[in-house]
PDB file of C-alpha atoms in Angstrom:
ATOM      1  CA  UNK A   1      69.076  53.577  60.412  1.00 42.00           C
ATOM      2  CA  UNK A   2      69.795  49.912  60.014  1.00 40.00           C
ATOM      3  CA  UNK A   3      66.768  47.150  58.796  1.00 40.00           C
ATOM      4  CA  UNK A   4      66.823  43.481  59.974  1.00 46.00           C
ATOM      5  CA  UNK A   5      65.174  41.282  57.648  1.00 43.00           C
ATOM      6  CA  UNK A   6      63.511  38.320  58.156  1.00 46.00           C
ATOM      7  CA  UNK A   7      65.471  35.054  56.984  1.00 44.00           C
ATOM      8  CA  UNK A   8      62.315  33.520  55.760  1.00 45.00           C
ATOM      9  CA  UNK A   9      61.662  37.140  53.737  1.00 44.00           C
ATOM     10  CA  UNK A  10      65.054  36.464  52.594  1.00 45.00           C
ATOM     11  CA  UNK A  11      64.216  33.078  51.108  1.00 48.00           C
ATOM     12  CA  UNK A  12      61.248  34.555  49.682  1.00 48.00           C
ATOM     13  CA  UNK A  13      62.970  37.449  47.906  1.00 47.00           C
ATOM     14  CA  UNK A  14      66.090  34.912  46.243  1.00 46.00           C
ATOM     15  CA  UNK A  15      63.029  32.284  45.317  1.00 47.00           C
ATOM     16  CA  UNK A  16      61.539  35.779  43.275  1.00 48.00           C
ATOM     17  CA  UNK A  17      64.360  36.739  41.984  1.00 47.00           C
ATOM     18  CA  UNK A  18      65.140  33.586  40.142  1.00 48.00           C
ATOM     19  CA  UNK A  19      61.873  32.870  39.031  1.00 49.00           C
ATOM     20  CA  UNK A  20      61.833  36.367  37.394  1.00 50.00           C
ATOM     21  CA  UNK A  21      65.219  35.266  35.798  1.00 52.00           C
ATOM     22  CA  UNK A  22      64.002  32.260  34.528  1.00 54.00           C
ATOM     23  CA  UNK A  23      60.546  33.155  33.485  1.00 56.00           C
ATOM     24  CA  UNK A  24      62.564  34.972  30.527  1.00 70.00           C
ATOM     25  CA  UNK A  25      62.623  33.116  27.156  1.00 81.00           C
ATOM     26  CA  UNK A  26      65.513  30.554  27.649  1.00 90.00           C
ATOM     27  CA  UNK A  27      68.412  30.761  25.933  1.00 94.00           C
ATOM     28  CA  UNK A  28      67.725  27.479  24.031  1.00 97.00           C
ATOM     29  CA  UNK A  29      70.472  27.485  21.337  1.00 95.00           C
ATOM     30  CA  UNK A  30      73.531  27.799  24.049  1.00 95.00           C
ATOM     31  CA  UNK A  31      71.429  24.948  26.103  1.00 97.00           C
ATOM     32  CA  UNK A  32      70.238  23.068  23.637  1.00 97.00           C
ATOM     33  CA  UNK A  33      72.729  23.575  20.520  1.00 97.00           C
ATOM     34  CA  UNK A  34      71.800  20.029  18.978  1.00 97.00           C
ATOM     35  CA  UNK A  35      68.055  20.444  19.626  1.00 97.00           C
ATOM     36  CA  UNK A  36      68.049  18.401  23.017  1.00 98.00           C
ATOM     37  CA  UNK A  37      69.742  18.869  26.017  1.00 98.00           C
ATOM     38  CA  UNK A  38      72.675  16.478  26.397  1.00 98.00           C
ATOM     39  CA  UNK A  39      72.774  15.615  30.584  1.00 98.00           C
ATOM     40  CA  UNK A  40      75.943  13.845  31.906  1.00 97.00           C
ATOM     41  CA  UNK A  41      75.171  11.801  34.950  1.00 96.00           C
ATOM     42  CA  UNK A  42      77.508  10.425  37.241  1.00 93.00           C
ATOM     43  CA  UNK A  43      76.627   7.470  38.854  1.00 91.00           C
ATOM     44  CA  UNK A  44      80.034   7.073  40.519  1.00 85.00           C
ATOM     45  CA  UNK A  45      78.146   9.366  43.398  1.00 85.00           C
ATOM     46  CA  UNK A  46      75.363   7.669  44.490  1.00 85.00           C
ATOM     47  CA  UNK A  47      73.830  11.237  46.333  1.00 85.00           C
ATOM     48  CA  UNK A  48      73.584  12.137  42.886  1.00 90.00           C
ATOM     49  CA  UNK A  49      72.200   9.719  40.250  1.00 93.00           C
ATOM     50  CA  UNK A  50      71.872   5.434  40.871  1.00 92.00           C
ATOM     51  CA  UNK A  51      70.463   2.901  38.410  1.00 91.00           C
ATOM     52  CA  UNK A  52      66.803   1.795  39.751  1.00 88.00           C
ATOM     53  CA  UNK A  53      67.499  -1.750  40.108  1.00 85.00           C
ATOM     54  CA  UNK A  54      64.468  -2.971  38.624  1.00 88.00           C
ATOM     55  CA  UNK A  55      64.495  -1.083  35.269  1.00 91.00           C
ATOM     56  CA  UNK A  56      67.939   0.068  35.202  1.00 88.00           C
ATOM     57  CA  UNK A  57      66.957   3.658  34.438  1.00 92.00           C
ATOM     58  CA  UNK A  58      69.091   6.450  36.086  1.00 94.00           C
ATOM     59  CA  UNK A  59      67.167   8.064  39.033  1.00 95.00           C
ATOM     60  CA  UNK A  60      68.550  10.709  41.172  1.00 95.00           C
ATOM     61  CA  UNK A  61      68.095  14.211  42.186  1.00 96.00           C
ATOM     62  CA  UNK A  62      71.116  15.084  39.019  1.00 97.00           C
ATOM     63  CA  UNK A  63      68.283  13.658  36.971  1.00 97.00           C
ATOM     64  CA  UNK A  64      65.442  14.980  38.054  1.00 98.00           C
ATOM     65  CA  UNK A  65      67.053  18.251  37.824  1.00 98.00           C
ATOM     66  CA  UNK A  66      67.917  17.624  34.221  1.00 98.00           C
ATOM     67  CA  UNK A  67      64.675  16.804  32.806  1.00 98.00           C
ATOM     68  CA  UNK A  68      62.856  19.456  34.785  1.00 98.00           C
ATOM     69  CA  UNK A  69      65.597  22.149  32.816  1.00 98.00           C
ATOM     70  CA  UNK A  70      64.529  20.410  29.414  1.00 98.00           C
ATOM     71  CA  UNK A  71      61.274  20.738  30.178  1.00 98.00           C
ATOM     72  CA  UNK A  72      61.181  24.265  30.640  1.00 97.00           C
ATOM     73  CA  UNK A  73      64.144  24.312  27.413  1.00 97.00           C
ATOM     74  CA  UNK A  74      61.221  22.799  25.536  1.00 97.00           C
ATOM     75  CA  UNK A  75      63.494  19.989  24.469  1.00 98.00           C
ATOM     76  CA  UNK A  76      64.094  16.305  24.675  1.00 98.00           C
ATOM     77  CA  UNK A  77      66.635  15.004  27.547  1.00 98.00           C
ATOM     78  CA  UNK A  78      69.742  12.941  26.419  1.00 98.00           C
ATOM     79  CA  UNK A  79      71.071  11.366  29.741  1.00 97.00           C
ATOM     80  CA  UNK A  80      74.751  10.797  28.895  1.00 97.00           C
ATOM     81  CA  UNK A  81      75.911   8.348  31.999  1.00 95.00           C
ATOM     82  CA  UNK A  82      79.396   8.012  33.328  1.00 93.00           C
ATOM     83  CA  UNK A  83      81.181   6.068  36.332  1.00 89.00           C
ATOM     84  CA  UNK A  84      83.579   8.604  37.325  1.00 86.00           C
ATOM     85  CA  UNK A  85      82.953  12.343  38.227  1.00 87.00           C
ATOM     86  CA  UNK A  86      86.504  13.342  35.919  1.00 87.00           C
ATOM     87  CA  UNK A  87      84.739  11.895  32.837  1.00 92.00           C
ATOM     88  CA  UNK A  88      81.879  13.953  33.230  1.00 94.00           C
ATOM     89  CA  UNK A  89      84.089  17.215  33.817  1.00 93.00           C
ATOM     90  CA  UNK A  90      85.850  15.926  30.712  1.00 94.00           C
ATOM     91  CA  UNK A  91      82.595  15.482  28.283  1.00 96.00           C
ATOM     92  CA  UNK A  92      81.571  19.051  29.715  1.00 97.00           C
ATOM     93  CA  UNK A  93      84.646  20.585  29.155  1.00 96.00           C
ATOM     94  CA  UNK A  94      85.034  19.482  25.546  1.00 96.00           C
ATOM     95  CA  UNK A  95      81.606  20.481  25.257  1.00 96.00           C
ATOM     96  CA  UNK A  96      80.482  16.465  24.004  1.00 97.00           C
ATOM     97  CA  UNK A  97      77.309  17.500  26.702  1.00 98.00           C
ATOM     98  CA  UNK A  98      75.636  20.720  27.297  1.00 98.00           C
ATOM     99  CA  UNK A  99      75.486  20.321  31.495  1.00 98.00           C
ATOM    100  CA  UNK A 100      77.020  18.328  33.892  1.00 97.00           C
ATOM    101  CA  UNK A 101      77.020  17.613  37.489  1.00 95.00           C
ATOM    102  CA  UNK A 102      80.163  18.371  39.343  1.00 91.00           C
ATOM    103  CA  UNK A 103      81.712  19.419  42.769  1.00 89.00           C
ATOM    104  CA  UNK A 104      82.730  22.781  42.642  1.00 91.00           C
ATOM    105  CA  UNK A 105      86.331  22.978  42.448  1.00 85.00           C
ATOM    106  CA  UNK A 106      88.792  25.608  41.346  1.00 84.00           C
ATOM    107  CA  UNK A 107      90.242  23.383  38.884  1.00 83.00           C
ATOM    108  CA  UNK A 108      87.037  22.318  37.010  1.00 81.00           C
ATOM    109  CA  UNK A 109      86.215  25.726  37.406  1.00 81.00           C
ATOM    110  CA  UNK A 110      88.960  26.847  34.660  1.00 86.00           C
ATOM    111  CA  UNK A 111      87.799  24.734  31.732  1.00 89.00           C
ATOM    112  CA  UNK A 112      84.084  25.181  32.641  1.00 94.00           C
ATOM    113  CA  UNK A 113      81.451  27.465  34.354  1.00 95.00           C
ATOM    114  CA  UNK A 114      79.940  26.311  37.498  1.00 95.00           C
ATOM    115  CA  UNK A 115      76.342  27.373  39.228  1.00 96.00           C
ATOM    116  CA  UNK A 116      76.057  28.271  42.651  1.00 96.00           C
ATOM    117  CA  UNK A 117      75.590  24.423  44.558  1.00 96.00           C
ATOM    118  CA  UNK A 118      72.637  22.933  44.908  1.00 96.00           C
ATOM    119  CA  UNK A 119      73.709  20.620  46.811  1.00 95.00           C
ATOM    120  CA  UNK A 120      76.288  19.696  50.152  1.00 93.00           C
ATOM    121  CA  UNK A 121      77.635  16.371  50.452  1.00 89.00           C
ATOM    122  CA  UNK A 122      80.370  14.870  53.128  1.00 88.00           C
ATOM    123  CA  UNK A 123      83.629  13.527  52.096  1.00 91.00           C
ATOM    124  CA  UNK A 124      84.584  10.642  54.767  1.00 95.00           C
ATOM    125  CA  UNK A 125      87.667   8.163  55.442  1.00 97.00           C
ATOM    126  CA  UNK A 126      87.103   4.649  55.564  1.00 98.00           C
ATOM    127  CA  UNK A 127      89.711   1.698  57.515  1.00 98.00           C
ATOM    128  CA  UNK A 128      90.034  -1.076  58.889  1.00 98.00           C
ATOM    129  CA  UNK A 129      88.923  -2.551  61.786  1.00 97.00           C
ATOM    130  CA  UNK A 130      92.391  -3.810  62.917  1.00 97.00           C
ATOM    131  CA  UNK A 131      93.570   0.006  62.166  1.00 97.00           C
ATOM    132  CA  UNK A 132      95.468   2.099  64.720  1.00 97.00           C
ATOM    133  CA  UNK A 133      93.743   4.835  63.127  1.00 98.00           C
ATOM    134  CA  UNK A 134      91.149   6.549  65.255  1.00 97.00           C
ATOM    135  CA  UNK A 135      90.689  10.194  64.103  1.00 97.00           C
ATOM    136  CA  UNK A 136      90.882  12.193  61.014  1.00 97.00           C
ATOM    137  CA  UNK A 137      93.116  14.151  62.278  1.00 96.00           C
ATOM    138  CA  UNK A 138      95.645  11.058  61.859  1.00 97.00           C
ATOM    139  CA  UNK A 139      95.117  10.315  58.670  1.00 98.00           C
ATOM    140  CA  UNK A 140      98.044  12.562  57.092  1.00 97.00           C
ATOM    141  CA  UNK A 141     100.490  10.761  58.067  1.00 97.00           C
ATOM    142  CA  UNK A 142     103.952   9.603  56.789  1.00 97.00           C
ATOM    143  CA  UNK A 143     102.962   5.995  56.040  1.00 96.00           C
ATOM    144  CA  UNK A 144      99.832   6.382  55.279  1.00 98.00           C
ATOM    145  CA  UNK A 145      98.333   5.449  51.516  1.00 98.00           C
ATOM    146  CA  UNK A 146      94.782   7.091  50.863  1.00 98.00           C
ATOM    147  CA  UNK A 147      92.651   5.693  48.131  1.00 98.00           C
ATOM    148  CA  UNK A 148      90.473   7.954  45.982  1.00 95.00           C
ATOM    149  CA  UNK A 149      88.758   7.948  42.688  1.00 91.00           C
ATOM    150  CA  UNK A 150      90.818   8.951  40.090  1.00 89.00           C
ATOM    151  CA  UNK A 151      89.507  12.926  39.048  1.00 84.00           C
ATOM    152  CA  UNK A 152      87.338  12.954  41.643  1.00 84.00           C
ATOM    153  CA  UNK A 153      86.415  16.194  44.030  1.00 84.00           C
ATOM    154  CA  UNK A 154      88.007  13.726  46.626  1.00 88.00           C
ATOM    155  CA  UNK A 155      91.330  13.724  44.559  1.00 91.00           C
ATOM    156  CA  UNK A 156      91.753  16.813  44.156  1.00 89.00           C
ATOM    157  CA  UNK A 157      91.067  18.510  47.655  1.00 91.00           C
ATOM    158  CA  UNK A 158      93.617  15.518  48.872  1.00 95.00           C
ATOM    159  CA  UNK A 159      95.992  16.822  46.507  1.00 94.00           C
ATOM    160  CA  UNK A 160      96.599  20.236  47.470  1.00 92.00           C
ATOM    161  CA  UNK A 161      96.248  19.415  50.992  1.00 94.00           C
ATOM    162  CA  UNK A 162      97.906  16.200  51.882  1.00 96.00           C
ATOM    163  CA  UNK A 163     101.533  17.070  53.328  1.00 96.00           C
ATOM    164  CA  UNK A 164     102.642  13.685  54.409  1.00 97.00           C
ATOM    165  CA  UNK A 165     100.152  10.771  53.358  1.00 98.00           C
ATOM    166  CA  UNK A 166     100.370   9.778  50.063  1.00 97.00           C
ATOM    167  CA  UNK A 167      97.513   9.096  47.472  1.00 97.00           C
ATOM    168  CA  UNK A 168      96.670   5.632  45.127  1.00 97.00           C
ATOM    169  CA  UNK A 169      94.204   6.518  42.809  1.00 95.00           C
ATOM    170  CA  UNK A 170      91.278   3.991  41.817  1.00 94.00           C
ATOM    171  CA  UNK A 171      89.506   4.414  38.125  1.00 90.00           C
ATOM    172  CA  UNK A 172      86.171   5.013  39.756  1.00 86.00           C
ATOM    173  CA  UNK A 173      84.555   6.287  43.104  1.00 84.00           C
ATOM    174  CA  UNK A 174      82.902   2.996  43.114  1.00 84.00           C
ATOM    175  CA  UNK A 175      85.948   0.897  43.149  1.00 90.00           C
ATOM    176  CA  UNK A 176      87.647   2.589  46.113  1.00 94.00           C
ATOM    177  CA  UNK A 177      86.777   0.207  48.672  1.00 95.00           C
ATOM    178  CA  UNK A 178      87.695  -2.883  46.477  1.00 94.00           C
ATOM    179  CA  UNK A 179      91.487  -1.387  45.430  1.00 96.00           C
ATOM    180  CA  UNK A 180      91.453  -0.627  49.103  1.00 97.00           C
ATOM    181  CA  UNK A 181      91.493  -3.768  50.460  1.00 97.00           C
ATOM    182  CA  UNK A 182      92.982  -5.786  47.260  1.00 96.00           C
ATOM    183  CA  UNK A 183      95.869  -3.525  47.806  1.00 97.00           C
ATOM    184  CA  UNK A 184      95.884  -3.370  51.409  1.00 97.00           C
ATOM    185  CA  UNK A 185      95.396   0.680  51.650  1.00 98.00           C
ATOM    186  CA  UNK A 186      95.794   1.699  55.129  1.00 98.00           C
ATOM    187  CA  UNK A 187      92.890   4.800  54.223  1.00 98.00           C
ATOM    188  CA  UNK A 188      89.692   5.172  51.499  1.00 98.00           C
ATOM    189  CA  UNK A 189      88.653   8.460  50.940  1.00 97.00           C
ATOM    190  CA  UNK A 190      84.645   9.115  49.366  1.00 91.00           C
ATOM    191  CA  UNK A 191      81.527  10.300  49.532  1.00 86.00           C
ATOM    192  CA  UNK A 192      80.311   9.363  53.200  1.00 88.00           C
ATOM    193  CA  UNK A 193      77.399   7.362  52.301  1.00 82.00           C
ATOM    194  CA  UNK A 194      78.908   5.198  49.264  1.00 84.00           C
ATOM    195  CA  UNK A 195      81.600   4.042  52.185  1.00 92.00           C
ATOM    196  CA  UNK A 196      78.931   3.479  54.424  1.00 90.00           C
ATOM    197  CA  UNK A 197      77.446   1.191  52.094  1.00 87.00           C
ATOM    198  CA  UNK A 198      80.312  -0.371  51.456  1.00 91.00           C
ATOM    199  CA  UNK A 199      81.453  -0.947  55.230  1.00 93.00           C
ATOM    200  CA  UNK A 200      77.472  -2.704  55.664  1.00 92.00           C
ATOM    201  CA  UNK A 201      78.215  -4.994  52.355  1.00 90.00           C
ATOM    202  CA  UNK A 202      81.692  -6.003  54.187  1.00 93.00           C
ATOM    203  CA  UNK A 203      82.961  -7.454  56.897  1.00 94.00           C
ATOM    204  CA  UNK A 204      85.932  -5.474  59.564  1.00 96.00           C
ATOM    205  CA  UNK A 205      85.424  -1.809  58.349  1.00 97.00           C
ATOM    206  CA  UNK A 206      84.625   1.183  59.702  1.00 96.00           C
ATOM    207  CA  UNK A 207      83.889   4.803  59.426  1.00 96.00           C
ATOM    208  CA  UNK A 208      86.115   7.951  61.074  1.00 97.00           C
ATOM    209  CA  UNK A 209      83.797   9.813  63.016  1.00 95.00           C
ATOM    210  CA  UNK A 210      83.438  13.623  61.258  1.00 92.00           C
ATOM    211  CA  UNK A 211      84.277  14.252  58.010  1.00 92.00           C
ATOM    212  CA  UNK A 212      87.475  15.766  56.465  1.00 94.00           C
ATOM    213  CA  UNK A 213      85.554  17.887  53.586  1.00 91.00           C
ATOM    214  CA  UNK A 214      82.654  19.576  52.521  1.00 90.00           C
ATOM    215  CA  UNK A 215      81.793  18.584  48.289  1.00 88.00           C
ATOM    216  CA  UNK A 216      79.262  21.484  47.064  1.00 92.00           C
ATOM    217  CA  UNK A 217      77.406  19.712  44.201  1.00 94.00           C
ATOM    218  CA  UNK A 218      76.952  22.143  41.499  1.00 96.00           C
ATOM    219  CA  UNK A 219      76.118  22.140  37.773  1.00 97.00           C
ATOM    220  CA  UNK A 220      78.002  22.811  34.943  1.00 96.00           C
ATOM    221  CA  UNK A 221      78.174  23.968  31.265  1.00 97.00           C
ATOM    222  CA  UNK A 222      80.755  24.189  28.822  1.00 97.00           C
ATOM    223  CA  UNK A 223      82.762  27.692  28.524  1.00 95.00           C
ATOM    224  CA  UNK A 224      81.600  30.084  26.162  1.00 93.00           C
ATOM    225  CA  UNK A 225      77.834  29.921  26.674  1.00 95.00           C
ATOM    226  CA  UNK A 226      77.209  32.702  29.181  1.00 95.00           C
ATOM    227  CA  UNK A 227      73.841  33.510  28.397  1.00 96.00           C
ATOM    228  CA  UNK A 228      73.525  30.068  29.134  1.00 97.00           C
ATOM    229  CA  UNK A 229      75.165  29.713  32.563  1.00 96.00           C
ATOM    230  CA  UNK A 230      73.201  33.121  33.763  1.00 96.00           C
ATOM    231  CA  UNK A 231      69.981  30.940  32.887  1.00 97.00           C
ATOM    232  CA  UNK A 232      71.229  27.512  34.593  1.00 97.00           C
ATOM    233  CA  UNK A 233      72.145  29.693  37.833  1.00 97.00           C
ATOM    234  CA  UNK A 234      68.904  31.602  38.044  1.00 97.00           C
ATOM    235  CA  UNK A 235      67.022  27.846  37.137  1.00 97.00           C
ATOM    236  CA  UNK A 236      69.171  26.462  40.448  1.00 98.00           C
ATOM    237  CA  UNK A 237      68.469  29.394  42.695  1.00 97.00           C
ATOM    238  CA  UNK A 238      65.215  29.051  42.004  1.00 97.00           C
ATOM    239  CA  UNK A 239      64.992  24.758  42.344  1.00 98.00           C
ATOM    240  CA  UNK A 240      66.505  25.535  45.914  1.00 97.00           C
ATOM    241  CA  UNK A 241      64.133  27.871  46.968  1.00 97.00           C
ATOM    242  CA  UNK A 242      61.245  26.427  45.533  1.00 97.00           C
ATOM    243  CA  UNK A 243      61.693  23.268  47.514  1.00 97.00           C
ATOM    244  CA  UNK A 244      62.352  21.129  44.435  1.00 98.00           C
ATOM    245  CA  UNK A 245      65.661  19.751  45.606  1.00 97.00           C
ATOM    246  CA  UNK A 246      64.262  19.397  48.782  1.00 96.00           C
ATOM    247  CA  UNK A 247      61.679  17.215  47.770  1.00 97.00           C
ATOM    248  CA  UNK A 248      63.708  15.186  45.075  1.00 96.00           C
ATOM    249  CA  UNK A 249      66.584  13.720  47.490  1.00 94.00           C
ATOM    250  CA  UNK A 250      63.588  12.779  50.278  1.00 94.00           C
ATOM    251  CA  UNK A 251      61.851  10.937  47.147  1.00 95.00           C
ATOM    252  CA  UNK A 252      65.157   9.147  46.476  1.00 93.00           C
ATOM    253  CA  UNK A 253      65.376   8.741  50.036  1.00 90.00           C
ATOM    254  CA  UNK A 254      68.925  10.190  50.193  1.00 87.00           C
ATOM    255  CA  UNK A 255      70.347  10.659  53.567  1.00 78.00           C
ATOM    256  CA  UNK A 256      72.995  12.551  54.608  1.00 74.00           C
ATOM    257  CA  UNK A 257      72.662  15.455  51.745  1.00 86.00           C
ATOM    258  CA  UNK A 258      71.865  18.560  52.392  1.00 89.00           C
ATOM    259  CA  UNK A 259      70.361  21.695  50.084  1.00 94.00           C
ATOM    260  CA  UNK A 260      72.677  24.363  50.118  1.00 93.00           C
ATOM    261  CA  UNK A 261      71.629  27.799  50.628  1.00 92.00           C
ATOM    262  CA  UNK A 262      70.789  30.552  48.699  1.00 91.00           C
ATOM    263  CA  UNK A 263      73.730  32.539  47.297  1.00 81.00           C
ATOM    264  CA  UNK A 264      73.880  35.801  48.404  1.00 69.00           C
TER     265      UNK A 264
END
């Protein structure tokens, strides 16, 4: 006999399950090995962490999710702020900060462990006005230069799957658009709503319609601590399903983000 059950019962039984997990005592010395929780925030992604422009304090749904985990560590936060996503995978990876927040990829996957995501995000091509460029699928093209941030989940998804097009890196997500048109790119690649952005703040650009990749937002902790990264999965699990992820990107009025789902 087979049993259907509910997806809402589902949801219910995942958001259990990780509470359970993380109502255990923490495993504060793999977390927390200084005595405080070291946080590296990227604010090369703007879905993730920004600066609030009035007191220059990072903001973001990367941070929020960092204090809440040293709150329930029972430790002080140390926000640790970078411009590029490959310095953060670099300071995680070397283990100069005890989490991180990364896209899932299988090559920041080998020098680090990586939660479930918490988060999905849209990767997006950006031209010219003037471009003969219509579609996506036009982009990979012999010709064609694509712009990226150097180390960035953008980089290397491009890498192993460009076959004609070739790539120009930038030193930060942020400076795409600008190395774009100093260097008259015919393509920038990025997160969807940092391009938007940039096509409102100048003139003669525009979006592809679509988007040629899905980023999962995850978090991540230096190898080596797996008592830790059992207790950081459980802690994300249970964020999703609890609606505090949710709630954090509409209070940071982030568009175009999406929670991802439980894992199974």
């Amino acid at each position: 006999m087979r049993f259907l059950i509910h997806p809402l019962l589902c949801l219910g039984l995942v958001a259990t399950l990780a509470a359970c997990a993380t109502s255990s005592p923490p495993p504060v010395a793999e977390l927390a090995p200084t005595g405080k929780l070291r946080a590296a925030i990227n604010f090369g992604n703007p879905i993730l962490a920004t600066k609030d422009a009035a007191t220059g304090e990072a903001r973001g749904v990367s941070v929020d999710l960092a204090r809440e985990l040293g709150r329930r560590l029972g430790v002080p936060v140390e926000l640790v702020t970078f411009q590029a996503a490959g310095k953060v995978v670099e300071a995680v990876t070397a283990a100069q900060v005890d989490i991180g927040f990364v896209a899932i990829d299988p090559v920041r996957g080998a020098g680090m462990a990586q939660t479930p995501p918490y988060v999905i995000i849209e990767g997006a091509y950006l031209v010219k006005n003037s471009s003969p460029i219509k579609s996506n699928a036009e982009v990979d093209r012999p010709g064609n230069r694509i712009v990226v941030g150097n180390g960035s989940a953008y980089d290397l998804y491009l890498t192993r799957e460009l076959k004609n097009a070739k790539l120009v890196k930038a030193p930060t997500s942020p400076a795409v658009t600008d190395t774009f048109l100093a260097q008259n790119i015919e393509v920038a690649a990025g997160v969807k709503q940092q391009l938007q952005a940039d096509a409102r703040r100048l003139p003669g650009l525009r979006l592809l319609d679509g988007r040629f990749m899905v980023i999962q937002q995850a978090m991540g902790l230096p190898k080596g601590r797996e008592a830790g990264a059992r207790y950081v999965t459980a802690f994300v699990e249970e964020m999703k399903a609890s609606g505090f992820v949710a709630e954090a990107l509409a209070r940071h009025k982030i568009e175009g983000a999406a929670v991802a789902g439980p894992q199974r």
